Amino acid sequence: RLFRDYLAEVRKFPVPNIFFLPDSLATAGKIYNLVLSMMEVLMPGDELVIYFAGHGDVQKINRPGSSFSEAFLLAWDASGSRNYKGAGGVVAIKELQEYTESLAKDQQVKVSMVLDACHSGFDLYKDGLIKAQETIAAQFPSVNKWTGCAINELSYEADSIKHGLFTWYLVQGL
């Protein structure tokens, strides 16, 4: 809400052009649908800001003779099992990269991505979050990126302000 209000009140984005998906509305399907619909309507010179506050993680796939990792943003409906591929509820960073890079390069849209990804509080997720942030920072060369922490750090939230600290200080600074 804080970042949405910043876009509307400070940046003067028209309120009907701000798509806000709080809590249970932020399902992977709705996020994908919004990004894909933006690809159809944005014109050269338009601006797209994608803001995500939540969790990021990486699923490591081990196969005989090879292994790889895939980074995800976890939507409201993400699986708690950390087996994200095919389970739904996630936005694949690789796909988000393809969409936003296409908008920036091919359609000449100014794209910014703001990520306030906090950890879940369990060491189980620590490595995944760091890898997801590292992937985001490296894979969006034509897109402005604002991430809540460096690749070797974790993002935090504070009950006293009811936000991620990154979002709070970013909006205050802007």
Backbone as a ProteinNet text record, in pm:
[ID]
protein_1_A
[PRIMARY]
RLFRDYLAEVRKFPVPNIFFLPDSLATAGKIYNLVLSMMEVLMPGDELVIYFAGHGDVQKINRPGSSFSEAFLLAWDASGSRNYKGAGGVVAIKELQEYTESLAKDQQVKVSMVLDACHSGFDLYKDGLIKAQETIAAQFPSVNKWTGCAINELSYEADSIKHGLFTWYLVQGL
[TERTIARY]
82.5	0	87	194.7	282.8	341.9	387.5	447.1	339.9	222.6	111.1	76.7	69.4	38.6	147.9	272.6	382.8	364.2	333.9	314.8	201.1	92.4	-24.6	-4.2	46.5	51.8	176.5	289.9	414.6	447.4	442.2	475.7	358.1	239.2	117.9	77.3	102.4	49.9	-102.2	-176.1	-322.3	-364	-448.5	-489.4	-545.4	-626.1	-674.6	-562.2	-443.6	-330.4	-242.1	-279.2	-202.9	-279.4	-218.3	-280.9	-223.6	-307.6	-268.1	-321.8	-232.5	-270.9	-219.6	-290.7	-243.5	-278.7	-190	-212.6	-268.2	-386.4	-440.4	-474.6	-480.3	-504.5	-378.7	-262.7	-135.3	-101.9	-188.7	-161.5	-72.2	-3	86.2	9	-108.1	-188.1	-223.2	-262.2	-297.3	-174.9	-61.6	62	100.6	101.9	134.6	36.3	-92	-192.7	-170.6	-137.4	-113.1	10.8	118.8	240.9	216	150	123.4	28.3	-70.4	-162.2	-90	7.4	85.4	168	214.1	292.2	208.5	77.8	-10.6	-51.4	-46.1	-99.8	4.2	120.9	220.6	281.9	306.5	359.8	499.6	578.3	710	698	786.1	785.1	703.3	616.8	540.3	634	585	663.6	588.1	658.8	603.2	688.5	623.1	691.1	630.1	713.2	669.3	726.5	637.8	678.7	634.6	726.4	694.6	749.7	664.2	706.5	667.8	765	736	863.6	855.1	967.5	1021.5	1150.7	1214.6	1285.7	1293.1	1361.1	1411.1	1494.7	1552.4	1528.2	1486.2	1470.9	1586.5	1659.7	1771.5	1721.7	1750.3	1710.2	1835.1	1833.9	1946.7	1906.4	1984.4	1962.5	2094.2	2090.1	2215.6	2300.9	2420	2512.2	2497.8	2393.1	2379.8	2284.5	2297.8	2203.7	2195.4	2085	2068.1	1972.5	1971.9	1884	1794.1	1672.9	1578.2	1522.5	1526.2	1482.6	1335.8	1265.9	1123.4	1091.2	989.9	922.9	802.8	781.9	675	548.7	446	317.6	241.9	125.2	44	15	-4.4	-44.7	72.3	194.1	311.9	306.7	365.4	374.4	471.2	439.7	529.6	636.3	632	723.8	858.8	874.2	993.6	1011.9	911.6	911.6	821	877	796.1	764.5	857.9	840.1	717.9	621.7	501.6	394.9	428.3	331	244.5	281.1	205	239.6	182.9	203.7	335.8	407.9	535.7	545.9	631.2	664.1	810.2	836.1	972.9	1050.3	1164.9	1247.7	1287.9	1317.4	1356.4	1246.5	1122.6	1011.4	988.3	996	979.6	1088	1208.4	1318.3	1285.5	1236.5	1202.7	1097	994.2	885.5	933.4	1003.9	1045.5	1154.7	1245.7	1349	1285.8	1184.6	1113.7	1046.9	982.7	920.3	1023.9	1136.5	1238.7	1308.8	1350	1428.6	1341.7	1244.4	1165.2	1058	993.7	883.4	922.1	1049.5	1100.4	1017.5	978.7	906.8	1010.5	997.9	1085.9	1035.1	1113.7	1071.4	1158.4	1093.9	1162.3	1102.9	1190	1143.4	1194.9	1103.3	1136.7	1102.7	1202.3	1182.9	1218.4	1119.3	1140.7	1111.5	1207.9	1189.9	1250	1164.9	1211.2	1221.2	1301	1315.5	1201.8	1186.7	1075.3	1107.2	1229.6	1268.3	1331.1	1339.1	1396.9	1525.5	1629.1	1755.8	1739.8	1636.7	1609.6	1602.3	1548.8	1528.4	1643.8	1740.8	1846.4	1920	1971	2045.4	1959.2	1834.9	1746.8	1720.9	1700.7	1674	1795.1	1913.3	2034.5	2052.3	2031.1	2044.9	1939.8	1819.6	1714.5	1750.8	1801.1	1840.1	1957.9	2052	2166.8	2119.7	2027.6	1973.6	1902.7	1822.2	1750.4	1848	1949.3	2044.9	2122.9	2150.8	2233.1	2154	2026.5	1956.3	1869.6	1868.2	1782	1865.5	1948.9	2039.6	1972	1854.7	1787.9	1677.4	1661.8	1553.9	1615.9	1560.2	1606.3	1567.2	1662.9	1637.2	1663.5	1571.1	1587.9	1560.5	1662.5	1643.6	1671.9	1605.7	1610.4	1741.5	1830.1	1957.7	2055.6	2180.1	2283.3	2266.6	2340.9	2323	2359.7	2443.2	2483.4	2413.5	2303.1	2229.2	2083.5	2014.9	1873.1	1792.6	1671.5	1581.2	1500.6	1464.2	1389.8	1267.8	1173.3	1056.5	1048.5	972.4	957.5	809.1	768.4	628.6	589.8	684.2	653.5	608.8	656.3	615.1	527.7	512.7	427	466.7	597.5	651.7	788.4	835.6	975.6	1053.9	1169	1250.1	1293.7	1323.4	1363.6	1253.9	1131.4	1020.9	1003.3	1005.8	985.1	1089	1215.2	1320.8	1327.9	1297.3	1295.1	1189.8	1070.1	962.2	994.7	1049.6	1087.5	1192.4	1290.5	1396.1	1347.1	1256.8	1205.5	1112.4
-119.2	0	125.6	121.6	237.1	270.2	169.8	194.4	235.2	175.4	214.9	362	401.6	541.3	634.6	590.7	670.7	691.2	583.5	595.4	692.1	683.8	767.6	912.5	930.9	1065.4	1144.6	1078	1148.6	1143.4	1023.9	1008.3	1043.1	1058.1	1095.9	993	863.7	759.2	761.8	753.3	747.4	622.5	641.8	530.8	412.5	433.7	317.5	238	297.5	228.1	156.3	159	89.5	-36.9	-150.2	-278.4	-327.1	-334.7	-362.9	-499.4	-590.8	-726	-755.3	-711.2	-738.3	-879.6	-935	-1060.7	-1170.4	-1222.4	-1339	-1309.4	-1184.1	-1150.9	-1168.6	-1174.8	-1184.2	-1329.3	-1390.6	-1527.4	-1521.4	-1629.2	-1633	-1609.8	-1668.6	-1651.1	-1505.6	-1434.1	-1292.7	-1208.8	-1241	-1166.8	-1188.7	-1314.1	-1343.1	-1274.4	-1283.5	-1221.7	-1071.8	-1004.6	-860.5	-828.7	-901.7	-875.9	-901.4	-1010.3	-1042	-940.8	-893.7	-794.6	-661.5	-629.5	-507.2	-515.8	-634.7	-652.4	-618.8	-634.4	-609	-463.2	-385.5	-249.5	-138.6	-169.1	-63.7	-23.6	104.9	162.6	219.8	243.8	305.2	434.2	447.8	565.5	548.4	446.2	420.5	371.6	375.1	329.4	219.5	113.7	3.1	-14	-13.4	-40.8	-168.2	-268.1	-391.9	-390.7	-394.3	-393.6	-525.5	-591.7	-717.8	-714.7	-739.7	-755.6	-897	-975.3	-1113.2	-1193.4	-1317.3	-1408.7	-1447	-1471.3	-1526.6	-1654.1	-1748.4	-1874.5	-1938.1	-2038.8	-2111.3	-2259.6	-2325.6	-2470.7	-2531.5	-2616.9	-2685.8	-2819.3	-2842.5	-2966.7	-3052.8	-3169.9	-3262.6	-3377.6	-3396.3	-3509.1	-3583.5	-3709.4	-3782.3	-3711.3	-3671.5	-3607.2	-3456.2	-3398.7	-3253.4	-3203.2	-3077.8	-3012.9	-2866.5	-2804	-2662	-2604.3	-2473	-2402.7	-2309.2	-2292.5	-2199.6	-2110	-1978.9	-1881.1	-1845.2	-1820.7	-1789.5	-1677.2	-1599.1	-1513.9	-1593.8	-1599	-1681.3	-1597.8	-1633.5	-1564.7	-1619	-1563.6	-1602.4	-1752.6	-1808.5	-1948.3	-2043.6	-2004.1	-2089.8	-2210.1	-2317.4	-2439.1	-2418.2	-2470	-2463.7	-2570.9	-2655.1	-2768.4	-2736.3	-2620	-2578.7	-2659.9	-2733.5	-2798.2	-2714.9	-2607.6	-2508.4	-2542.7	-2603	-2628.5	-2716.6	-2663.2	-2738.2	-2735	-2679.8	-2677.6	-2552.7	-2454.1	-2329.4	-2240.7	-2120.9	-2029.8	-1954.3	-1963.9	-1895.7	-1820.7	-1719	-1647.2	-1677.5	-1745.3	-1782	-1657.3	-1636.4	-1520.1	-1522.3	-1638.6	-1650.9	-1597.5	-1631.5	-1584.1	-1435	-1387	-1244.4	-1165	-1220.9	-1158	-1147.7	-1254.8	-1253.4	-1147.5	-1139.2	-1043.9	-900.2	-871.7	-734	-689.8	-778.5	-743.9	-716.3	-793.1	-769.7	-632.5	-598.7	-467.1	-355.5	-371.8	-267.3	-254.6	-365.6	-361.7	-349.5	-435.6	-442.5	-334.8	-305.7	-211.1	-74.1	-58.5	69.7	125.3	35.5	72.4	86	190.2	206.7	113.5	12.7	-88.1	-77.5	-72	-75.9	-188.4	-261.4	-367.1	-337.8	-333.3	-306.6	-433.3	-488.6	-614.9	-598.3	-613.5	-615.8	-758.2	-844.3	-986.2	-1017.3	-1049.9	-1080.7	-1231.8	-1271.2	-1414.5	-1464.5	-1592	-1650.2	-1670.8	-1647.4	-1666.3	-1801.4	-1886.3	-2018.6	-2029	-2086.5	-2103.5	-2187.2	-2268.9	-2353	-2269.6	-2149.3	-2066.3	-1970	-1962	-1861.6	-1871.1	-1987.9	-2000.8	-1968.7	-2012.9	-1987.6	-1840.2	-1766.3	-1623.2	-1551.3	-1583.8	-1519.5	-1549.4	-1674	-1709.4	-1640.4	-1626.4	-1557.8	-1411.7	-1346.5	-1205.8	-1190.8	-1283.2	-1279.5	-1295.3	-1386.1	-1407.5	-1283.1	-1221.1	-1100.6	-990.1	-970.1	-861.8	-882.7	-1006.6	-1033.7	-1043.8	-1076.4	-1115.3	-1008.6	-888.9	-787.2	-668.7	-686.4	-579.6	-454.8	-463.5	-346.4	-292.1	-349	-311.9	-249.8	-136.3	-77.3	-169.8	-199.9	-293	-224.2	-239.6	-191.2	-311	-365	-481.9	-444	-514	-481	-506.9	-580.8	-607.8	-663.7	-669.1	-726.3	-877.8	-940.6	-1084.8	-1167.5	-1112.6	-1189.5	-1141.3	-1068.9	-1016.1	-1062	-1043	-1075.8	-948.1	-944.9	-832.4	-858.6	-750.7	-763.7	-673.5	-707.2	-622.4	-587	-482.2	-438.8	-426.2	-489.9	-480.9	-336.7	-258.2	-120.4	-33.8	-64.4	13.3	-68	-196.8	-287.1	-292.6	-289.9	-296.2	-361.2	-399	-431.1	-302.4	-313.6	-194.2	-129.2	-208.7	-153.7	-64.7	-113.9	-34.7	93.4	84.6	202	310	271.5	371.1	416	328.3	367.2	476.3	454.4	552.3	682.2	674.4	795.2	873.8	802.4	868	926	856.3	904.5	1023.4
0	0	0	75.1	83.2	-54.1	-125.5	-257.1	-358.5	-350.3	-437.6	-415	-288.6	-256.7	-307.9	-298.8	-353.5	-504	-576	-721.2	-754.6	-681.4	-710.2	-664.9	-545	-487.6	-526.8	-533.8	-563.9	-712.9	-770.1	-911.7	-1003.1	-946.7	-1020.2	-1126.5	-1096.9	-1184	-1170.3	-1279.1	-1267.7	-1188.3	-1088.9	-1002.5	-1081.8	-1188.4	-1264.4	-1333.1	-1344.9	-1407.8	-1307.2	-1180.7	-1077.4	-1041	-1065.7	-1035.3	-903.6	-803.4	-666.2	-625.6	-591.5	-552.2	-411.3	-308.4	-172.5	-126.9	-48.1	22.2	-68.2	-36.2	-107.3	-253.4	-292.4	-433.7	-518.4	-453.8	-525.5	-560.2	-637.9	-683.4	-807	-833	-949.1	-1078.1	-1090	-1211.1	-1235.9	-1131.1	-1147.6	-1181.1	-1120.9	-1150.9	-1297	-1340.5	-1480.9	-1575.3	-1545	-1632.2	-1646.4	-1537.6	-1544.6	-1628.4	-1605.6	-1682.6	-1830.9	-1863.4	-2005.1	-2068	-1992.5	-2049.1	-2072.1	-1987.8	-2007.6	-2136.6	-2169.7	-2292.6	-2415.9	-2405.5	-2519.3	-2532.7	-2424.3	-2430.6	-2415.7	-2359.9	-2341.3	-2475	-2486.5	-2610	-2583.7	-2689	-2669.3	-2588.2	-2490.4	-2404	-2277	-2271.3	-2149.2	-2039.3	-1917.1	-1803	-1729.6	-1696.2	-1618.3	-1493.4	-1378	-1252.3	-1196	-1174.8	-1111.1	-969.9	-872.6	-732.4	-670.7	-602.1	-536.4	-394.9	-298.5	-159.2	-117.9	-81.4	-43.2	-34.1	-75	-62.7	-199.9	-204.6	-322.8	-282.3	-371.8	-339.9	-468.8	-452.2	-564.4	-542.9	-647.4	-642.6	-719	-652.7	-716.5	-770.2	-896	-961.7	-980.3	-921.6	-934.9	-1024.5	-1128.6	-1218.7	-1232.7	-1265.4	-1286.1	-1391.8	-1352.6	-1445.3	-1456.7	-1399.6	-1407.4	-1299.1	-1270.3	-1179.6	-1219.3	-1185.2	-1212.9	-1110.6	-1103.3	-1010.8	-1087.4	-1038.5	-1098.6	-989	-1014.6	-914.7	-934.5	-823.4	-825.3	-727.3	-760.5	-663.4	-616.6	-487.3	-432.2	-415	-487.7	-478.4	-356.6	-332.6	-217.3	-216.8	-334.4	-345.9	-369.2	-331.8	-349.7	-256	-301.7	-222.6	-107.1	8.4	122.6	119	17.8	12.9	-48.7	-109.1	-183.5	-311	-352.5	-483.3	-572.6	-628.4	-696.5	-840.7	-909.4	-1051.5	-1074.3	-1147.7	-1179.1	-1071.6	-954.5	-845.3	-847.1	-925.7	-929.5	-811.6	-814.3	-703.9	-706.7	-817	-826.9	-959.3	-958.4	-1080.6	-1108.7	-1218.1	-1253.4	-1295.1	-1232.2	-1263.5	-1411.1	-1463.3	-1604.2	-1696.4	-1667.2	-1750	-1730.9	-1607.5	-1581.9	-1655.2	-1657.1	-1730.4	-1879.2	-1936.7	-2080	-2110.1	-2029	-2051.8	-2038.1	-1929.1	-1905.4	-2002.4	-2037.3	-2135.5	-2271.4	-2308.1	-2433.9	-2433.1	-2323.2	-2312.6	-2323.6	-2255.4	-2253.1	-2388.4	-2445.5	-2569.8	-2694.7	-2707.8	-2830.8	-2838.3	-2724.3	-2725	-2669.5	-2628.1	-2578.5	-2462.1	-2371.9	-2250.1	-2138.4	-2057.6	-1942.3	-1832.8	-1799.2	-1702.3	-1577.4	-1462	-1332.9	-1250.3	-1183	-1094.7	-955.2	-858.2	-718.7	-640.9	-573.8	-502.3	-355.8	-269.7	-125.3	-80.6	-100.5	-70	66.1	159.5	294.6	314.5	409.1	436.4	524.1	525.6	600.2	747.2	787.7	927.1	954.8	854.7	871.7	791.6	851.3	780.5	655.3	651.2	535.3	408.3	417.4	300.6	273.3	360.5	349	215.6	181.5	56.9	-63.4	-62.7	-175.7	-196.8	-90.5	-102.2	-159.5	-110.5	-161.3	-308.8	-348.8	-490.1	-575.1	-525.5	-601.6	-621.9	-518.5	-532	-627.4	-620.6	-711	-855.3	-878.1	-1012.1	-1062.5	-978.9	-1019.1	-1054.9	-972.6	-995.5	-1125.2	-1161.5	-1279.1	-1408.2	-1403.1	-1524.4	-1589	-1539.7	-1598	-1646.8	-1749.1	-1789.7	-1845.4	-1905.6	-1963.8	-1874.6	-1760.2	-1669.4	-1544.9	-1499.4	-1373.3	-1259.9	-1173.2	-1062.6	-930.2	-838.8	-701.8	-611.8	-551.1	-465.3	-320.9	-230.6	-89.2	-19.8	-82.7	-18.1	-120.5	-79.1	-164.8	-170.2	-258.9	-279.1	-156.7	-69	48.8	176.1	158.9	273.4	268.8	377.4	384.6	403.9	353.2	375.9	502.6	568.9	693.6	691.5	776.2	795.1	942.3	970.8	1109.8	1142.8	1251	1294.3	1325.8	1373.6	1413.7	1296.2	1174.9	1057.7	962.6	993.2	915	767	743.9	607.9	612.3	493.2	480	499.3	563.7	587.7	457.1	356.1	227.6	170.1	166.2	111.6	190.3	320.8	405.4	373.9	376.1	353.8	208.5	115.8	-25.2	-48.5	-0.6	-21.5	51.9	172.6	245.9	166.9	110.6	33.6	-97.5	-163.9	-291.8	-270.3
[MASK]
++++++++++++++++++++++++++++++++++++++++++++++++++++++++++++++++++++++++++++++++++++++++++++++++++++++++++++++++++++++++++++++++++++++++++++++++++++++++++++++++++++++++++++++

